[in-house]
Structure formats: structure tokens, C-alpha cells
Amino acid sequence: MKKLFLGLALTAGTLAFAQETETKTETKTVNASPLKKDVQPIRFGIKAGGNSAYFSQQKFGINTQQLGFHAGVFVNIPISKQFSFQPEVLYNQMGAKDVMYSTETDNGVTNVKTKVQSRVKMDYISVPLMVQMRPTDKFYIEAGPEFSYFINGKNKGESTVASTTGGVTTTTSNSHSTDIDKDMINKFNFGLGLGLGYDITSNIGINARYVNSLTKIDKSMSAAENNNRVFQLGVNYKF
């Protein structure tokens, strides 16, 4: 009988000790870094839009803007909740337009308007490397370098004569186009870009950017008067 009571006492003591030990055991939870928790996944996308380009030697205005487009792909690599790195590869049109002269004569019977202008269209493969900062979840500001390689281009000349007599207007136009001499052009173009964007949805966004080139276009001219300038406005889609 004594052995039975002694065995029950030992068993009860062991269970009590085990319960007390379990109660005092603390569970430690390793929390993930808040910085890593907020970082979004890497996303790929496509983008396209319009360009308005001119040369640095020109004054900015309607008469100097050469319209074109850009289109390509990008990858957005988040660094933190507010910062990300976005390299892009774009087909990029630059150049300039210049109204060489515009005249108007009127002899009381016939009014004649003459306009002569030239256009330079230049095609590049551009690689912008943008760092984006987000003050809010949807809005961002970006800046970074852009490296471009010249593919081809054309010089175009256009003349238009509009003659109006008795309320009837007759318009005559003449144009010519020649390929740009690649030996006269710097193949490599380096610029700095500054822009902003807004994410309409998690997939669709809009973006505006200004790129100021620092390398000269024509090898025979000075760099200060011979750079590309381009405004870009477009849309992007993230997968």
C-alpha cells in the first residue's frame, strides 16, 4: 500500500513540474523586417507614347517641335516602399523642326502665303535608368541617366504656297527627303531625364518625362548648341 501511495505521489509531482515548466516557457516570434514586408514584387511592363523634340540651339515653341513617338519595355525593381529602380529599353524618335521663312503678300486681288520649313527626324534605341521615389502609393517622381544609340534619320524639306483669289484658295506643296549622313552624327547620345508618373490602377499608369542630352549630335558643331531635347508623354502597363 505504501508503495502504491509513493508511486502516485511521484507521478503527481512529475506532472505538476511538467505543467509548471510548460507554463513558464515563452514562445519567441521572429518578426519579418518592416522594410522587406513593404517591398512590392519585381514587375515587368510595356510603355508607349508621344515625343515632342527640338535642338538646344532653338527656342522652344510650336514652330520648332518635331513630333514622334517612343515605345518599349521596362522592369520595375522595388528597393523599399518608397524607392524603386526602373531600367527601360525604348525605340525613341527625336529631332527638330524649323520654319526657315514665312511670307505673305496681298495685291488687293490675290493673297499669297508662302511657308518653307525643314525637319530632322532621328531614330534612337534608348536605355533610360530611372530611380523612382513615391511620396504616395500612386504618385512618383523619377530621375536618372539615359543612354541612346543612333540608328538612322532623315532631313526633310517642305514648301507650301497658298494662293487665295475671290475666296478660292489653291495650295501647292513641294517636299524632298534625304538620309542623314551617319558619318557626321555621333552614334552615342547621353542625357539626363526627369519625370513624374501616376498609377491609375495597379496595372495602368501615365508618365511624363523631359530628357536633356549632354552630348552633341553633329560632330562638326559645338556641344552647347547641338543637343537633343525631348518631352515625352505616355502610358504604361505592368504585368
Coordinates of N, CA and C in Angstrom, one line a residue:
M1 N 0.8 -1.2 0.0 CA 0.0 0.0 0.0 C 0.9 1.3 0.0
K2 N 1.9 1.2 0.8 CA 2.8 2.4 0.9 C 3.5 2.6 -0.5
K3 N 3.9 1.5 -1.1 CA 4.5 1.7 -2.4 C 3.5 2.3 -3.5
L4 N 2.2 1.9 -3.3 CA 1.2 2.5 -4.2 C 1.1 4.0 -4.0
F5 N 1.0 4.4 -2.8 CA 0.9 5.9 -2.5 C 2.1 6.6 -2.9
L6 N 3.3 6.0 -2.7 CA 4.6 6.6 -3.1 C 4.6 6.8 -4.6
G7 N 4.1 5.8 -5.4 CA 4.1 5.9 -6.8 C 3.2 7.0 -7.3
L8 N 2.0 7.1 -6.7 CA 1.1 8.1 -7.1 C 1.6 9.5 -6.8
A9 N 2.3 9.6 -5.7 CA 2.9 10.9 -5.3 C 4.0 11.3 -6.3
L10 N 4.8 10.4 -6.7 CA 5.9 10.7 -7.7 C 5.3 11.1 -9.0
T11 N 4.2 10.4 -9.4 CA 3.6 10.7 -10.7 C 2.9 12.1 -10.7
A12 N 2.3 12.4 -9.6 CA 1.6 13.7 -9.4 C 2.7 14.8 -9.5
G13 N 3.8 14.6 -8.8 CA 4.8 15.6 -8.7 C 5.5 15.8 -10.1
T14 N 5.6 14.7 -10.8 CA 6.2 14.9 -12.2 C 5.3 15.7 -13.1
L15 N 4.0 15.4 -13.0 CA 3.0 16.1 -13.9 C 3.0 17.6 -13.5
A16 N 3.0 17.9 -12.2 CA 2.9 19.3 -11.7 C 4.1 20.0 -12.2
F17 N 5.3 19.4 -12.2 CA 6.6 20.0 -12.6 C 6.5 20.3 -14.1
A18 N 6.0 19.3 -14.8 CA 5.9 19.5 -16.3 C 5.0 20.6 -16.7
Q19 N 3.9 20.7 -15.9 CA 2.9 21.8 -16.2 C 3.5 23.1 -15.9
E20 N 4.2 23.2 -14.8 CA 4.8 24.5 -14.4 C 5.9 24.9 -15.4
T21 N 6.7 23.9 -15.9 CA 7.7 24.2 -16.9 C 7.1 24.7 -18.2
E22 N 6.0 24.0 -18.6 CA 5.3 24.4 -19.8 C 4.7 25.8 -19.7
T23 N 4.2 26.2 -18.5 CA 3.6 27.5 -18.3 C 4.6 28.6 -18.4
K24 N 5.9 28.3 -17.9 CA 6.9 29.3 -17.9 C 7.6 29.4 -19.2
T25 N 7.4 28.5 -20.2 CA 8.1 28.5 -21.5 C 7.5 29.7 -22.3
E26 N 8.4 30.5 -22.8 CA 7.9 31.6 -23.7 C 8.1 31.3 -25.1
T27 N 7.2 31.7 -25.9 CA 7.3 31.5 -27.3 C 7.8 32.8 -28.0
K28 N 8.9 32.6 -28.7 CA 9.5 33.8 -29.3 C 9.1 33.8 -30.8
T29 N 8.6 34.9 -31.3 CA 8.2 35.1 -32.7 C 9.1 36.0 -33.4
V30 N 9.7 35.6 -34.4 CA 10.6 36.4 -35.2 C 9.8 37.1 -36.3
N31 N 9.8 38.4 -36.1 CA 9.0 39.3 -37.0 C 9.9 39.6 -38.2
A32 N 9.2 39.6 -39.4 CA 9.9 40.0 -40.6 C 10.3 41.5 -40.5
S33 N 11.3 41.8 -41.2 CA 11.7 43.2 -41.3 C 10.6 44.1 -41.9
P34 N 10.2 45.2 -41.2 CA 9.2 46.1 -41.8 C 9.6 46.5 -43.2
L35 N 10.9 46.8 -43.4 CA 11.3 47.3 -44.7 C 11.0 46.2 -45.8
K36 N 11.4 45.0 -45.5 CA 11.2 43.9 -46.5 C 9.7 43.6 -46.7
K37 N 8.9 43.7 -45.6 CA 7.5 43.4 -45.7 C 6.8 44.4 -46.6
D38 N 7.2 45.7 -46.7 CA 6.6 46.6 -47.5 C 7.0 46.6 -49.0
V39 N 8.1 45.9 -49.3 CA 8.6 45.9 -50.7 C 7.7 45.1 -51.6
Q40 N 7.3 45.7 -52.7 CA 6.5 45.1 -53.7 C 7.3 44.1 -54.6
P41 N 6.7 43.2 -55.3 CA 7.5 42.3 -56.1 C 8.0 43.0 -57.4
I42 N 9.0 42.4 -58.0 CA 9.5 42.9 -59.3 C 8.4 42.7 -60.3
R43 N 8.2 43.8 -61.2 CA 7.2 43.7 -62.2 C 7.7 44.2 -63.5
F44 N 7.3 43.5 -64.6 CA 7.7 43.8 -66.0 C 6.5 44.6 -66.6
G45 N 6.8 45.3 -67.7 CA 5.8 46.1 -68.3 C 6.2 46.6 -69.7
I46 N 5.2 47.2 -70.4 CA 5.4 47.8 -71.6 C 4.9 49.3 -71.6
K47 N 5.5 50.1 -72.4 CA 5.1 51.5 -72.4 C 5.2 52.1 -73.8
A48 N 4.4 53.2 -74.1 CA 4.4 53.9 -75.4 C 3.8 55.2 -75.2
G49 N 4.2 56.1 -76.1 CA 3.6 57.5 -76.0 C 4.2 58.4 -77.1
G50 N 3.9 59.7 -77.0 CA 4.3 60.7 -78.0 C 5.6 61.4 -77.5
N51 N 6.3 61.9 -78.5 CA 7.5 62.7 -78.2 C 7.3 64.1 -78.8
S52 N 7.9 65.1 -78.2 CA 8.0 66.5 -78.8 C 9.4 66.9 -78.6
A53 N 10.2 66.9 -79.7 CA 11.6 67.1 -79.7 C 12.1 68.4 -80.4
Y54 N 13.2 68.9 -80.0 CA 13.8 70.1 -80.6 C 15.3 70.1 -80.3
F55 N 16.1 71.0 -80.9 CA 17.5 71.1 -80.7 C 17.8 72.2 -79.7
S56 N 18.9 72.1 -79.0 CA 19.2 73.1 -78.0 C 19.5 74.5 -78.6
Q57 N 19.9 74.6 -79.8 CA 20.1 75.9 -80.4 C 18.9 76.6 -80.8
Q58 N 17.7 75.9 -80.7 CA 16.4 76.6 -81.0 C 15.7 77.1 -79.8
K59 N 14.8 78.0 -80.0 CA 13.9 78.4 -78.9 C 12.7 77.5 -78.9
F60 N 12.3 77.1 -77.7 CA 11.2 76.2 -77.5 C 9.9 76.9 -78.0
G61 N 9.2 76.2 -78.9 CA 7.9 76.7 -79.4 C 7.3 75.8 -80.4
I62 N 6.1 76.1 -80.8 CA 5.3 75.3 -81.8 C 6.1 75.1 -83.1
N63 N 6.8 76.1 -83.6 CA 7.5 76.0 -84.8 C 8.7 75.2 -84.8
T64 N 9.2 74.8 -83.6 CA 10.4 74.0 -83.5 C 10.2 72.6 -83.1
Q65 N 9.0 72.2 -82.8 CA 8.7 70.9 -82.3 C 8.6 69.8 -83.3
Q66 N 9.4 68.8 -83.3 CA 9.3 67.6 -84.1 C 8.6 66.6 -83.4
L67 N 7.4 66.2 -83.9 CA 6.6 65.2 -83.2 C 7.1 63.8 -83.6
G68 N 7.1 62.9 -82.6 CA 7.4 61.5 -82.8 C 6.8 60.6 -81.8
F69 N 7.4 59.5 -81.5 CA 6.9 58.6 -80.5 C 8.0 57.8 -79.9
H70 N 7.7 57.1 -78.8 CA 8.6 56.1 -78.1 C 7.8 54.9 -77.7
A71 N 8.4 53.8 -77.7 CA 7.8 52.5 -77.3 C 8.8 51.5 -76.9
G72 N 8.5 50.7 -75.9 CA 9.4 49.7 -75.4 C 9.0 49.0 -74.2
V73 N 9.9 48.4 -73.5 CA 9.7 47.6 -72.3 C 10.5 48.1 -71.1
F74 N 10.1 47.6 -69.9 CA 10.8 48.0 -68.7 C 10.6 47.0 -67.7
V75 N 11.4 47.1 -66.6 CA 11.3 46.2 -65.4 C 11.4 47.2 -64.2
N76 N 10.4 47.1 -63.3 CA 10.4 47.9 -62.1 C 10.9 47.0 -60.9
I77 N 12.0 47.5 -60.3 CA 12.6 46.7 -59.2 C 12.5 47.5 -57.9
P78 N 11.6 47.2 -57.1 CA 11.5 47.9 -55.8 C 12.7 47.7 -54.9
I79 N 13.1 48.8 -54.3 CA 14.2 48.8 -53.3 C 13.7 48.9 -51.9
S80 N 12.7 49.7 -51.7 CA 12.0 49.9 -50.5 C 10.5 50.3 -50.8
K81 N 9.8 50.6 -49.8 CA 8.4 51.0 -50.0 C 8.3 52.3 -50.9
Q82 N 9.3 53.2 -50.7 CA 9.2 54.5 -51.4 C 10.1 54.5 -52.7
F83 N 11.1 53.7 -52.8 CA 12.1 53.8 -53.9 C 12.1 52.5 -54.7
S84 N 12.3 52.7 -56.0 CA 12.4 51.6 -56.9 C 13.4 52.0 -58.1
F85 N 13.9 51.0 -58.8 CA 14.8 51.2 -59.9 C 14.2 50.7 -61.1
Q86 N 14.1 51.5 -62.2 CA 13.4 51.1 -63.4 C 14.3 51.3 -64.7
P87 N 14.9 50.2 -65.1 CA 15.6 50.3 -66.4 C 14.6 50.0 -67.6
E88 N 14.8 50.7 -68.7 CA 13.9 50.6 -69.8 C 14.7 50.4 -71.1
V89 N 14.1 49.8 -72.1 CA 14.7 49.8 -73.5 C 13.6 50.3 -74.4
L90 N 13.9 51.4 -75.1 CA 12.9 52.1 -75.9 C 13.4 52.4 -77.4
Y91 N 12.4 52.3 -78.3 CA 12.6 52.8 -79.6 C 12.2 54.3 -79.5
N92 N 13.1 55.2 -79.8 CA 12.9 56.6 -79.4 C 13.1 57.6 -80.5
Q93 N 12.2 58.4 -80.9 CA 12.3 59.3 -82.0 C 12.6 60.7 -81.5
M94 N 13.6 61.3 -82.0 CA 14.0 62.7 -81.6 C 14.2 63.5 -82.9
G95 N 14.7 64.7 -82.8 CA 14.9 65.6 -84.0 C 14.4 67.0 -83.7
A96 N 14.1 67.7 -84.8 CA 13.7 69.1 -84.7 C 13.0 69.5 -85.9
K97 N 12.2 70.6 -85.8 CA 11.6 71.3 -87.0 C 11.9 72.7 -86.9
D98 N 12.1 73.3 -88.1 CA 12.5 74.7 -88.2 C 11.8 75.4 -89.3
V99 N 11.0 76.5 -89.1 CA 10.4 77.3 -90.1 C 11.5 78.2 -90.6
M100 N 12.0 78.0 -91.8 CA 13.1 78.8 -92.4 C 12.6 80.2 -92.7
Y101 N 11.4 80.3 -93.3 CA 10.8 81.6 -93.5 C 9.3 81.5 -93.9
S102 N 8.6 82.5 -93.6 CA 7.2 82.5 -93.9 C 6.8 83.9 -94.3
T103 N 6.2 84.0 -95.5 CA 5.9 85.4 -96.1 C 4.4 85.4 -96.5
E104 N 3.9 86.6 -96.6 CA 2.5 86.8 -97.1 C 2.5 88.1 -97.9
T105 N 1.9 88.0 -99.1 CA 1.7 89.2 -99.9 C 0.3 89.3 -100.4
D106 N -0.2 90.6 -100.5 CA -1.6 90.8 -100.9 C -1.6 92.0 -101.8
N107 N -2.0 91.9 -103.1 CA -2.1 93.0 -104.0 C -3.5 93.5 -104.1
G108 N -4.4 93.1 -103.2 CA -5.8 93.6 -103.3 C -6.7 92.6 -104.0
V109 N -6.1 91.8 -104.9 CA -6.9 90.8 -105.6 C -6.6 89.4 -105.1
T110 N -5.3 89.1 -105.0 CA -4.8 87.8 -104.6 C -3.9 87.9 -103.4
N111 N -4.2 87.0 -102.5 CA -3.3 86.9 -101.3 C -2.5 85.6 -101.4
V112 N -1.2 85.7 -101.2 CA -0.3 84.6 -101.4 C 0.5 84.4 -100.1
K113 N 0.4 83.2 -99.5 CA 1.1 82.9 -98.3 C 2.2 81.8 -98.6
T114 N 3.4 82.0 -98.3 CA 4.5 81.1 -98.6 C 5.2 80.6 -97.3
K115 N 5.3 79.4 -97.1 CA 6.0 78.8 -95.9 C 7.0 77.8 -96.3
V116 N 8.2 77.9 -95.9 CA 9.3 76.9 -96.1 C 9.8 76.5 -94.8
Q117 N 9.9 75.2 -94.6 CA 10.3 74.6 -93.3 C 11.2 73.4 -93.6
S118 N 12.0 73.1 -92.6 CA 12.8 71.8 -92.6 C 12.6 71.0 -91.4
R119 N 12.7 69.7 -91.6 CA 12.5 68.8 -90.5 C 13.7 67.8 -90.4
V120 N 14.1 67.5 -89.2 CA 15.1 66.5 -88.9 C 14.5 65.4 -88.1
K121 N 14.4 64.2 -88.6 CA 13.9 63.1 -87.8 C 15.0 62.1 -87.5
M122 N 15.2 61.8 -86.2 CA 16.3 60.9 -85.8 C 15.8 59.8 -84.9
D123 N 16.2 58.6 -85.3 CA 15.7 57.4 -84.5 C 16.8 56.8 -83.7
Y124 N 16.5 56.5 -82.4 CA 17.4 56.0 -81.5 C 16.9 54.8 -80.8
I125 N 17.8 53.9 -80.3 CA 17.5 53.0 -79.2 C 18.0 53.5 -77.9
S126 N 17.1 53.8 -77.0 CA 17.4 54.4 -75.7 C 17.3 53.5 -74.6
V127 N 18.2 53.7 -73.6 CA 18.1 52.9 -72.4 C 18.1 53.8 -71.2
P128 N 16.9 54.3 -70.7 CA 16.9 55.1 -69.5 C 17.0 54.2 -68.3
L129 N 17.7 54.7 -67.3 CA 17.9 54.1 -66.0 C 17.3 55.0 -64.9
M130 N 16.1 54.8 -64.6 CA 15.4 55.7 -63.7 C 15.3 55.2 -62.3
V131 N 15.5 56.1 -61.3 CA 15.3 55.9 -59.9 C 14.0 56.6 -59.6
Q132 N 13.0 55.9 -59.0 CA 11.7 56.5 -58.7 C 11.5 56.6 -57.2
M133 N 10.9 57.7 -56.8 CA 10.6 57.9 -55.4 C 9.1 58.2 -55.3
R134 N 8.4 57.5 -54.4 CA 6.9 57.7 -54.2 C 6.6 58.4 -53.0
P135 N 6.1 59.7 -53.1 CA 5.6 60.4 -51.9 C 4.3 59.7 -51.4
T136 N 3.5 59.2 -52.4 CA 2.3 58.5 -52.1 C 2.3 57.1 -52.8
D137 N 1.3 56.3 -52.6 CA 1.3 55.0 -53.2 C 1.1 55.0 -54.7
K138 N 0.4 56.1 -55.2 CA 0.1 56.1 -56.7 C 1.0 57.1 -57.4
F139 N 1.5 58.1 -56.8 CA 2.3 59.1 -57.5 C 3.8 58.9 -57.2
Y140 N 4.6 59.2 -58.3 CA 6.0 59.1 -58.1 C 6.8 60.1 -59.0
I141 N 8.0 60.4 -58.5 CA 8.9 61.3 -59.2 C 10.1 60.4 -59.6
E142 N 10.7 60.7 -60.8 CA 11.8 59.9 -61.2 C 12.9 60.7 -61.8
A143 N 14.1 60.2 -61.8 CA 15.3 60.9 -62.4 C 16.4 59.9 -62.6
G144 N 17.2 60.1 -63.6 CA 18.3 59.2 -63.9 C 18.9 59.5 -65.3
P145 N 19.9 58.8 -65.7 CA 20.6 58.9 -67.0 C 19.9 58.2 -68.1
E146 N 20.1 58.6 -69.3 CA 19.6 57.9 -70.5 C 20.7 57.7 -71.5
F147 N 21.0 56.5 -71.9 CA 22.0 56.2 -72.9 C 21.3 55.8 -74.2
S148 N 21.7 56.4 -75.3 CA 21.0 56.2 -76.6 C 22.0 55.9 -77.7
Y149 N 21.5 55.2 -78.7 CA 22.4 54.8 -79.8 C 21.6 55.2 -81.1
F150 N 22.3 56.0 -82.0 CA 21.6 56.5 -83.2 C 21.5 55.4 -84.2
I151 N 20.3 55.2 -84.8 CA 20.1 54.1 -85.8 C 20.1 54.8 -87.2
N152 N 19.2 55.7 -87.4 CA 19.1 56.4 -88.7 C 18.3 57.6 -88.6
G153 N 18.2 58.4 -89.7 CA 17.4 59.6 -89.6 C 17.3 60.2 -91.0
K154 N 16.4 61.2 -91.1 CA 16.2 61.9 -92.4 C 16.1 63.4 -92.3
N155 N 16.6 64.1 -93.3 CA 16.3 65.5 -93.4 C 15.2 65.7 -94.4
K156 N 14.2 66.5 -94.0 CA 13.1 66.7 -94.9 C 12.9 68.2 -95.1
G157 N 12.6 68.6 -96.3 CA 12.3 70.0 -96.6 C 10.9 70.1 -97.2
E158 N 10.1 71.1 -96.8 CA 8.8 71.2 -97.3 C 8.5 72.7 -97.6
S159 N 7.9 73.0 -98.7 CA 7.5 74.4 -99.1 C 6.0 74.3 -99.4
T160 N 5.2 75.3 -98.9 CA 3.8 75.4 -99.2 C 3.4 76.8 -99.6
V161 N 2.7 76.9 -100.8 CA 2.3 78.2 -101.3 C 0.7 78.1 -101.4
A162 N 0.1 79.0 -100.6 CA -1.4 79.1 -100.6 C -1.8 80.4 -101.3
S163 N -2.5 80.3 -102.4 CA -2.9 81.5 -103.1 C -4.5 81.6 -103.1
T164 N -5.0 82.7 -102.6 CA -6.4 83.0 -102.5 C -6.9 84.1 -103.4
T165 N -7.8 83.8 -104.3 CA -8.4 84.8 -105.2 C -9.9 84.6 -105.2
G166 N -10.6 85.7 -104.9 CA -12.1 85.7 -104.9 C -12.6 84.6 -103.9
G167 N -11.9 84.4 -102.8 CA -12.4 83.5 -101.8 C -12.1 82.0 -102.1
V168 N -11.4 81.8 -103.2 CA -11.0 80.4 -103.6 C -9.5 80.3 -103.3
T169 N -9.1 79.3 -102.5 CA -7.7 79.0 -102.2 C -7.1 77.8 -102.9
T170 N -6.0 78.1 -103.5 CA -5.3 77.0 -104.2 C -3.9 76.8 -103.5
T171 N -3.7 75.5 -103.0 CA -2.5 75.2 -102.3 C -1.5 74.3 -103.1
T172 N -0.3 74.7 -103.1 CA 0.7 73.9 -103.8 C 1.8 73.6 -102.8
S173 N 2.2 72.3 -102.8 CA 3.2 71.8 -101.8 C 4.3 71.0 -102.6
N174 N 5.5 71.3 -102.1 CA 6.7 70.5 -102.6 C 7.5 70.0 -101.4
S175 N 8.0 68.8 -101.5 CA 8.9 68.3 -100.5 C 10.0 67.4 -101.0
H176 N 11.0 67.3 -100.2 CA 12.1 66.4 -100.5 C 12.6 65.7 -99.2
S177 N 13.3 64.6 -99.4 CA 13.7 63.9 -98.2 C 15.1 63.2 -98.5
T178 N 16.1 63.3 -97.6 CA 17.4 62.7 -97.8 C 17.8 62.0 -96.5
D179 N 18.5 61.0 -96.6 CA 19.0 60.3 -95.4 C 20.1 61.1 -94.8
I180 N 20.2 61.1 -93.4 CA 21.2 61.7 -92.7 C 22.5 61.0 -92.9
D181 N 23.6 61.7 -93.1 CA 24.9 61.1 -93.2 C 25.4 60.6 -91.9
K182 N 25.4 59.3 -91.7 CA 25.7 58.8 -90.3 C 27.2 59.1 -89.9
D183 N 28.0 59.3 -90.9 CA 29.4 59.7 -90.5 C 29.5 61.0 -89.8
M184 N 28.5 61.9 -90.0 CA 28.5 63.2 -89.4 C 27.9 63.2 -88.0
I185 N 27.3 62.1 -87.6 CA 26.5 62.1 -86.4 C 27.2 61.2 -85.4
N186 N 27.2 61.7 -84.1 CA 27.6 60.9 -83.0 C 26.7 59.8 -82.8
K187 N 27.1 58.6 -82.8 CA 26.2 57.4 -82.6 C 25.7 57.4 -81.2
F188 N 26.6 57.7 -80.2 CA 26.3 57.6 -78.8 C 25.7 58.9 -78.3
N189 N 24.6 58.9 -77.6 CA 24.0 60.1 -77.0 C 23.7 59.8 -75.5
F190 N 24.2 60.7 -74.7 CA 24.0 60.6 -73.3 C 23.1 61.8 -72.8
G191 N 22.1 61.5 -72.0 CA 21.3 62.6 -71.4 C 20.8 62.3 -70.0
L192 N 20.2 63.3 -69.4 CA 19.6 63.2 -68.1 C 18.1 63.4 -68.2
G193 N 17.4 62.5 -67.5 CA 15.9 62.6 -67.5 C 15.3 62.9 -66.2
L194 N 14.2 63.6 -66.2 CA 13.5 64.0 -65.0 C 12.0 63.9 -65.4
G195 N 11.2 63.2 -64.5 CA 9.8 63.0 -64.9 C 9.0 62.7 -63.6
L196 N 7.7 62.4 -63.9 CA 6.7 62.1 -62.9 C 5.7 61.2 -63.5
G197 N 5.0 60.4 -62.6 CA 4.0 59.5 -63.1 C 2.9 59.2 -62.1
Y198 N 1.9 58.6 -62.6 CA 0.7 58.3 -61.7 C 0.1 57.0 -62.1
D199 N -0.1 56.1 -61.1 CA -0.7 54.8 -61.4 C -2.2 54.9 -61.2
I200 N -2.9 54.8 -62.4 CA -4.3 54.9 -62.4 C -4.9 53.7 -61.7
T201 N -4.4 52.5 -62.0 CA -4.7 51.2 -61.4 C -3.4 50.5 -61.0
S202 N -3.5 49.3 -60.5 CA -2.3 48.6 -60.2 C -1.6 48.1 -61.5
N203 N -2.2 48.2 -62.6 CA -1.6 47.8 -63.9 C -1.4 48.9 -64.9
I204 N -2.2 49.9 -64.8 CA -2.2 51.0 -65.8 C -1.7 52.3 -65.2
G205 N -0.8 53.0 -65.9 CA -0.3 54.3 -65.4 C 0.0 55.2 -66.5
I206 N 0.2 56.5 -66.2 CA 0.7 57.5 -67.1 C 2.0 58.1 -66.6
N207 N 2.7 58.6 -67.6 CA 4.1 59.1 -67.3 C 4.5 60.3 -68.2
A208 N 5.1 61.3 -67.6 CA 5.7 62.4 -68.4 C 7.1 62.6 -68.0
R209 N 8.0 62.9 -69.0 CA 9.4 62.9 -68.8 C 10.1 63.9 -69.7
Y210 N 11.1 64.6 -69.2 CA 11.9 65.5 -70.0 C 13.3 65.0 -70.0
V211 N 13.9 64.9 -71.2 CA 15.3 64.4 -71.3 C 16.2 65.5 -72.0
N212 N 17.2 65.9 -71.3 CA 18.2 66.9 -71.8 C 19.5 66.2 -72.1
S213 N 19.8 66.1 -73.4 CA 21.1 65.4 -73.8 C 22.3 66.3 -73.5
L214 N 23.4 65.7 -73.2 CA 24.6 66.4 -72.9 C 25.7 66.2 -74.0
T215 N 25.5 65.3 -74.9 CA 26.5 65.1 -76.0 C 26.0 65.7 -77.3
K216 N 26.9 66.2 -78.1 CA 26.5 66.8 -79.3 C 26.0 65.8 -80.4
I217 N 25.2 66.3 -81.3 CA 24.6 65.5 -82.3 C 25.6 65.5 -83.6
D218 N 25.8 66.7 -84.1 CA 26.6 66.8 -85.3 C 28.1 67.0 -84.8
K219 N 29.0 66.1 -85.3 CA 30.4 66.2 -84.9 C 31.1 67.5 -85.2
S220 N 30.6 68.2 -86.3 CA 31.2 69.4 -86.7 C 30.8 70.7 -86.0
M221 N 29.8 70.5 -85.1 CA 29.3 71.7 -84.3 C 29.6 71.5 -82.8
S222 N 29.6 72.7 -82.1 CA 29.9 72.7 -80.7 C 28.7 72.0 -79.9
A223 N 29.1 71.4 -78.8 CA 28.1 70.7 -78.0 C 27.0 71.6 -77.4
A224 N 27.4 72.8 -77.0 CA 26.4 73.7 -76.4 C 25.2 74.0 -77.2
E225 N 25.4 74.1 -78.6 CA 24.3 74.4 -79.5 C 23.8 73.3 -80.3
N226 N 24.1 72.1 -79.8 CA 23.9 70.9 -80.7 C 23.5 69.7 -79.9
N227 N 22.5 69.8 -79.1 CA 22.0 68.7 -78.2 C 20.5 68.4 -78.5
N228 N 20.1 67.2 -78.2 CA 18.7 66.8 -78.3 C 18.0 67.3 -77.0
R229 N 16.8 67.7 -77.2 CA 15.8 68.0 -76.1 C 14.5 67.3 -76.5
V230 N 13.9 66.6 -75.5 CA 12.7 65.9 -75.8 C 11.7 65.8 -74.6
F231 N 10.5 66.1 -74.9 CA 9.4 65.9 -73.9 C 8.7 64.6 -74.3
Q232 N 8.4 63.8 -73.3 CA 7.7 62.5 -73.5 C 6.4 62.4 -72.7
L233 N 5.3 62.0 -73.3 CA 4.1 61.7 -72.5 C 3.5 60.4 -73.0
G234 N 3.3 59.5 -72.1 CA 2.8 58.2 -72.5 C 2.1 57.4 -71.4
V235 N 1.7 56.2 -71.8 CA 1.0 55.3 -70.8 C 1.9 54.0 -70.7
N236 N 1.7 53.3 -69.6 CA 2.4 52.1 -69.3 C 1.5 51.1 -68.7
Y237 N 1.9 49.8 -68.9 CA 1.1 48.7 -68.4 C 2.1 47.7 -67.8
K238 N 1.8 47.4 -66.5 CA 2.6 46.4 -65.7 C 1.8 45.1 -65.6
F239 N 2.6 44.0 -65.9 CA 2.0 42.7 -65.8 C 2.0 42.2 -64.4

